[in-house]
Amino acid sequence: MSADLSELYQQVILDHNRRPRNRGKLPTANRVAHGNNPSCGDECSVHLRLDGDRIAEITFDGSGCAISQASASLMTTQLKGKTAAEAQKLYDEFHHIVTTGEAPAEISDLAAFAGVHTFPARIKCATLGWHAALNALKGDPLPATTETHKD
Ligand code: ZN
């Protein structure tokens, strides 16, 4: 990755930290799931309103490190309007990016997190919000915890 590109990607993460998108509770939510990442102290709740099989609205709230919060913010912008199957596919792409550092050829905000793969302990930070969102979609009443997932 060129220096210019990694600079651009750092700005994506900084920008989501400074101005988190879709942060807060969602009064109309019909699915909620909570996730936590004890190894870093990150917490993230995802609230979403499913309209049929499509995510009509999605918000997150929580606290934790910059990676976890920026990733959750970006995640909400990526998942709005998607079906559960599309959300799973996006998560698979994101997981591939953060575990291998291999970004897709086209410019993608998700690729901003490619650098995370060099810090394996932070992969759980980056995927926390996604785990919570996928659990919310499944209607899983149990809290999402990264401890039960194989990253
Ligand atoms: Zn973290």
PDB file of C-alpha atoms and ligand atoms in Angstrom:
ATOM      1  CA  MET A   1       0.000   0.000   0.000  1.00  0.00           C
ATOM      2  CA  SER A   2       1.383   3.426  -0.923  1.00  0.00           C
ATOM      3  CA  ALA A   3       2.121   6.020   1.755  1.00  0.00           C
ATOM      4  CA  ASP A   4      -0.577   8.265   0.329  1.00  0.00           C
ATOM      5  CA  LEU A   5      -3.142   5.509   0.542  1.00  0.00           C
ATOM      6  CA  SER A   6      -2.302   4.564   4.123  1.00  0.00           C
ATOM      7  CA  GLU A   7      -2.502   8.264   5.014  1.00  0.00           C
ATOM      8  CA  LEU A   8      -5.942   8.412   3.456  1.00  0.00           C
ATOM      9  CA  TYR A   9      -7.030   5.336   5.378  1.00  0.00           C
ATOM     10  CA  GLN A  10      -5.751   6.730   8.678  1.00  0.00           C
ATOM     11  CA  GLN A  11      -7.904   9.759   8.026  1.00  0.00           C
ATOM     12  CA  VAL A  12     -10.969   7.536   7.629  1.00  0.00           C
ATOM     13  CA  ILE A  13     -10.380   6.088  11.120  1.00  0.00           C
ATOM     14  CA  LEU A  14      -9.632   9.485  12.682  1.00  0.00           C
ATOM     15  CA  ASP A  15     -12.700  10.972  11.064  1.00  0.00           C
ATOM     16  CA  HIS A  16     -15.002   8.254  12.434  1.00  0.00           C
ATOM     17  CA  ASN A  17     -13.495   8.808  15.893  1.00  0.00           C
ATOM     18  CA  ARG A  18     -14.042  12.521  15.782  1.00  0.00           C
ATOM     19  CA  ARG A  19     -17.487  12.365  14.260  1.00  0.00           C
ATOM     20  CA  PRO A  20     -19.022   8.952  14.970  1.00  0.00           C
ATOM     21  CA  ARG A  21     -21.897   8.142  12.618  1.00  0.00           C
ATOM     22  CA  ASN A  22     -25.221   6.760  13.868  1.00  0.00           C
ATOM     23  CA  ARG A  23     -24.152   6.866  17.499  1.00  0.00           C
ATOM     24  CA  GLY A  24     -26.831   6.551  20.158  1.00  0.00           C
ATOM     25  CA  LYS A  25     -29.889   4.510  20.962  1.00  0.00           C
ATOM     26  CA  LEU A  26     -32.561   3.731  18.409  1.00  0.00           C
ATOM     27  CA  PRO A  27     -36.090   4.012  19.871  1.00  0.00           C
ATOM     28  CA  THR A  28     -37.580   2.095  16.934  1.00  0.00           C
ATOM     29  CA  ALA A  29     -35.084  -0.783  17.135  1.00  0.00           C
ATOM     30  CA  ASN A  30     -36.506  -4.291  17.000  1.00  0.00           C
ATOM     31  CA  ARG A  31     -33.142  -5.986  17.418  1.00  0.00           C
ATOM     32  CA  VAL A  32     -30.462  -5.178  19.947  1.00  0.00           C
ATOM     33  CA  ALA A  33     -27.257  -6.978  20.797  1.00  0.00           C
ATOM     34  CA  HIS A  34     -24.400  -6.141  23.067  1.00  0.00           C
ATOM     35  CA  GLY A  35     -20.798  -7.109  22.613  1.00  0.00           C
ATOM     36  CA  ASN A  36     -17.774  -6.734  24.792  1.00  0.00           C
ATOM     37  CA  ASN A  37     -14.091  -7.278  24.360  1.00  0.00           C
ATOM     38  CA  PRO A  38     -12.654  -7.822  27.848  1.00  0.00           C
ATOM     39  CA  SER A  39      -9.054  -7.990  26.637  1.00  0.00           C
ATOM     40  CA  CYS A  40      -9.216  -4.293  25.698  1.00  0.00           C
ATOM     41  CA  GLY A  41     -12.205  -3.079  27.733  1.00  0.00           C
ATOM     42  CA  ASP A  42     -14.342  -2.256  24.685  1.00  0.00           C
ATOM     43  CA  GLU A  43     -18.126  -2.297  24.818  1.00  0.00           C
ATOM     44  CA  CYS A  44     -20.528  -1.935  21.940  1.00  0.00           C
ATOM     45  CA  SER A  45     -24.289  -2.198  21.632  1.00  0.00           C
ATOM     46  CA  VAL A  46     -25.915  -2.324  18.235  1.00  0.00           C
ATOM     47  CA  HIS A  47     -29.533  -1.280  17.795  1.00  0.00           C
ATOM     48  CA  LEU A  48     -31.234  -1.904  14.513  1.00  0.00           C
ATOM     49  CA  ARG A  49     -34.632  -1.919  12.925  1.00  0.00           C
ATOM     50  CA  LEU A  50     -35.192  -4.775  10.554  1.00  0.00           C
ATOM     51  CA  ASP A  51     -37.795  -4.102   7.892  1.00  0.00           C
ATOM     52  CA  GLY A  52     -38.474  -7.526   6.410  1.00  0.00           C
ATOM     53  CA  ASP A  53     -34.983  -8.827   5.778  1.00  0.00           C
ATOM     54  CA  ARG A  54     -33.442  -5.385   5.329  1.00  0.00           C
ATOM     55  CA  ILE A  55     -31.690  -3.162   7.864  1.00  0.00           C
ATOM     56  CA  ALA A  56     -33.753   0.017   7.731  1.00  0.00           C
ATOM     57  CA  GLU A  57     -31.948   1.796  10.565  1.00  0.00           C
ATOM     58  CA  ILE A  58     -28.885   0.987  12.618  1.00  0.00           C
ATOM     59  CA  THR A  59     -27.092   2.719  15.477  1.00  0.00           C
ATOM     60  CA  PHE A  60     -24.386   1.815  17.948  1.00  0.00           C
ATOM     61  CA  ASP A  61     -23.293   3.015  21.323  1.00  0.00           C
ATOM     62  CA  GLY A  62     -20.579   2.016  23.679  1.00  0.00           C
ATOM     63  CA  SER A  63     -17.127   2.944  24.790  1.00  0.00           C
ATOM     64  CA  GLY A  64     -13.652   1.706  24.222  1.00  0.00           C
ATOM     65  CA  CYS A  65     -10.539   2.236  22.186  1.00  0.00           C
ATOM     66  CA  ALA A  66     -10.369   4.268  18.990  1.00  0.00           C
ATOM     67  CA  ILE A  67     -10.261   1.204  16.755  1.00  0.00           C
ATOM     68  CA  SER A  68     -13.412  -0.328  18.268  1.00  0.00           C
ATOM     69  CA  GLN A  69     -15.422   2.876  18.108  1.00  0.00           C
ATOM     70  CA  ALA A  70     -14.305   3.904  14.612  1.00  0.00           C
ATOM     71  CA  SER A  71     -14.981   0.410  13.325  1.00  0.00           C
ATOM     72  CA  ALA A  72     -18.494   0.351  14.823  1.00  0.00           C
ATOM     73  CA  SER A  73     -19.226   3.772  13.339  1.00  0.00           C
ATOM     74  CA  LEU A  74     -18.043   2.715   9.884  1.00  0.00           C
ATOM     75  CA  MET A  75     -19.943  -0.569  10.223  1.00  0.00           C
ATOM     76  CA  THR A  76     -23.268   1.254  10.683  1.00  0.00           C
ATOM     77  CA  THR A  77     -22.678   3.260   7.490  1.00  0.00           C
ATOM     78  CA  GLN A  78     -21.907   0.058   5.579  1.00  0.00           C
ATOM     79  CA  LEU A  79     -24.826  -2.020   6.879  1.00  0.00           C
ATOM     80  CA  LYS A  80     -27.708   0.406   6.545  1.00  0.00           C
ATOM     81  CA  GLY A  81     -30.015  -0.782   3.764  1.00  0.00           C
ATOM     82  CA  LYS A  82     -28.387  -4.216   3.554  1.00  0.00           C
ATOM     83  CA  THR A  83     -30.036  -7.606   4.003  1.00  0.00           C
ATOM     84  CA  ALA A  84     -28.794 -10.037   6.646  1.00  0.00           C
ATOM     85  CA  ALA A  85     -27.048 -12.083   3.936  1.00  0.00           C
ATOM     86  CA  GLU A  86     -25.346  -8.982   2.517  1.00  0.00           C
ATOM     87  CA  ALA A  87     -24.284  -7.963   6.021  1.00  0.00           C
ATOM     88  CA  GLN A  88     -22.682 -11.365   6.592  1.00  0.00           C
ATOM     89  CA  LYS A  89     -20.837 -11.078   3.259  1.00  0.00           C
ATOM     90  CA  LEU A  90     -19.530  -7.598   4.153  1.00  0.00           C
ATOM     91  CA  TYR A  91     -18.373  -8.882   7.522  1.00  0.00           C
ATOM     92  CA  ASP A  92     -16.527 -11.748   5.815  1.00  0.00           C
ATOM     93  CA  GLU A  93     -14.741  -9.207   3.587  1.00  0.00           C
ATOM     94  CA  PHE A  94     -13.929  -6.997   6.576  1.00  0.00           C
ATOM     95  CA  HIS A  95     -12.668  -9.957   8.609  1.00  0.00           C
ATOM     96  CA  HIS A  96     -10.412 -10.952   5.704  1.00  0.00           C
ATOM     97  CA  ILE A  97      -9.018  -7.397   5.527  1.00  0.00           C
ATOM     98  CA  VAL A  98      -8.232  -7.109   9.247  1.00  0.00           C
ATOM     99  CA  THR A  99      -6.746 -10.601   9.579  1.00  0.00           C
ATOM    100  CA  THR A 100      -4.628 -10.619   6.397  1.00  0.00           C
ATOM    101  CA  GLY A 101      -4.084  -6.946   5.563  1.00  0.00           C
ATOM    102  CA  GLU A 102      -5.176  -7.761   2.015  1.00  0.00           C
ATOM    103  CA  ALA A 103      -7.394  -4.936   0.881  1.00  0.00           C
ATOM    104  CA  PRO A 104      -9.645  -5.165  -2.139  1.00  0.00           C
ATOM    105  CA  ALA A 105      -8.354  -3.545  -5.327  1.00  0.00           C
ATOM    106  CA  GLU A 106     -10.963  -0.811  -5.285  1.00  0.00           C
ATOM    107  CA  ILE A 107     -10.822   1.974  -2.701  1.00  0.00           C
ATOM    108  CA  SER A 108     -12.998   0.936   0.195  1.00  0.00           C
ATOM    109  CA  ASP A 109     -13.480   2.524   3.596  1.00  0.00           C
ATOM    110  CA  LEU A 110     -13.339  -0.974   5.075  1.00  0.00           C
ATOM    111  CA  ALA A 111      -9.736  -1.208   3.857  1.00  0.00           C
ATOM    112  CA  ALA A 112      -8.880   1.598   6.288  1.00  0.00           C
ATOM    113  CA  PHE A 113      -8.586  -1.178   8.872  1.00  0.00           C
ATOM    114  CA  ALA A 114      -6.071  -3.277   6.901  1.00  0.00           C
ATOM    115  CA  GLY A 115      -3.260  -2.092   9.191  1.00  0.00           C
ATOM    116  CA  VAL A 116      -4.960  -3.821  12.129  1.00  0.00           C
ATOM    117  CA  HIS A 117      -3.625  -7.201  10.965  1.00  0.00           C
ATOM    118  CA  THR A 118      -0.153  -6.258  12.218  1.00  0.00           C
ATOM    119  CA  PHE A 119      -1.616  -5.927  15.733  1.00  0.00           C
ATOM    120  CA  PRO A 120      -3.424  -9.243  16.288  1.00  0.00           C
ATOM    121  CA  ALA A 121      -4.694  -8.176  19.725  1.00  0.00           C
ATOM    122  CA  ARG A 122      -6.591  -5.349  18.057  1.00  0.00           C
ATOM    123  CA  ILE A 123      -8.475  -7.553  15.592  1.00  0.00           C
ATOM    124  CA  LYS A 124     -11.088  -8.171  18.293  1.00  0.00           C
ATOM    125  CA  CYS A 125     -11.445  -4.404  18.707  1.00  0.00           C
ATOM    126  CA  ALA A 126     -12.115  -3.996  14.991  1.00  0.00           C
ATOM    127  CA  THR A 127     -14.631  -6.837  14.757  1.00  0.00           C
ATOM    128  CA  LEU A 128     -16.539  -6.177  18.018  1.00  0.00           C
ATOM    129  CA  GLY A 129     -19.262  -3.978  16.520  1.00  0.00           C
ATOM    130  CA  TRP A 130     -19.700  -6.379  13.602  1.00  0.00           C
ATOM    131  CA  HIS A 131     -20.170  -9.355  15.920  1.00  0.00           C
ATOM    132  CA  ALA A 132     -22.833  -7.415  17.823  1.00  0.00           C
ATOM    133  CA  ALA A 133     -24.598  -6.427  14.580  1.00  0.00           C
ATOM    134  CA  LEU A 134     -24.625  -9.987  13.234  1.00  0.00           C
ATOM    135  CA  ASN A 135     -25.943 -11.289  16.549  1.00  0.00           C
ATOM    136  CA  ALA A 136     -28.640  -8.623  16.501  1.00  0.00           C
ATOM    137  CA  LEU A 137     -29.635  -9.779  13.003  1.00  0.00           C
ATOM    138  CA  LYS A 138     -29.876 -13.376  14.166  1.00  0.00           C
ATOM    139  CA  GLY A 139     -32.056 -12.229  17.041  1.00  0.00           C
ATOM    140  CA  ASP A 140     -29.623 -13.902  19.375  1.00  0.00           C
ATOM    141  CA  PRO A 141     -30.627 -12.980  22.923  1.00  0.00           C
ATOM    142  CA  LEU A 142     -27.181 -13.763  24.277  1.00  0.00           C
ATOM    143  CA  PRO A 143     -24.566 -11.034  24.500  1.00  0.00           C
ATOM    144  CA  ALA A 144     -21.929 -11.174  21.784  1.00  0.00           C
ATOM    145  CA  THR A 145     -18.521 -11.662  23.231  1.00  0.00           C
ATOM    146  CA  THR A 146     -15.406 -11.926  21.167  1.00  0.00           C
ATOM    147  CA  GLU A 147     -14.146 -14.495  23.667  1.00  0.00           C
ATOM    148  CA  THR A 148     -16.348 -17.172  22.098  1.00  0.00           C
ATOM    149  CA  HIS A 149     -15.321 -16.348  18.529  1.00  0.00           C
ATOM    150  CA  LYS A 150     -12.298 -17.733  16.800  1.00  0.00           C
ATOM    151  CA  ASP A 151     -10.528 -14.799  15.214  1.00  0.00           C
TER     152      ASP A 151
HETATM  153 ZN    ZN B   1     -10.019  -2.089  21.764  1.00  0.00          ZN
END
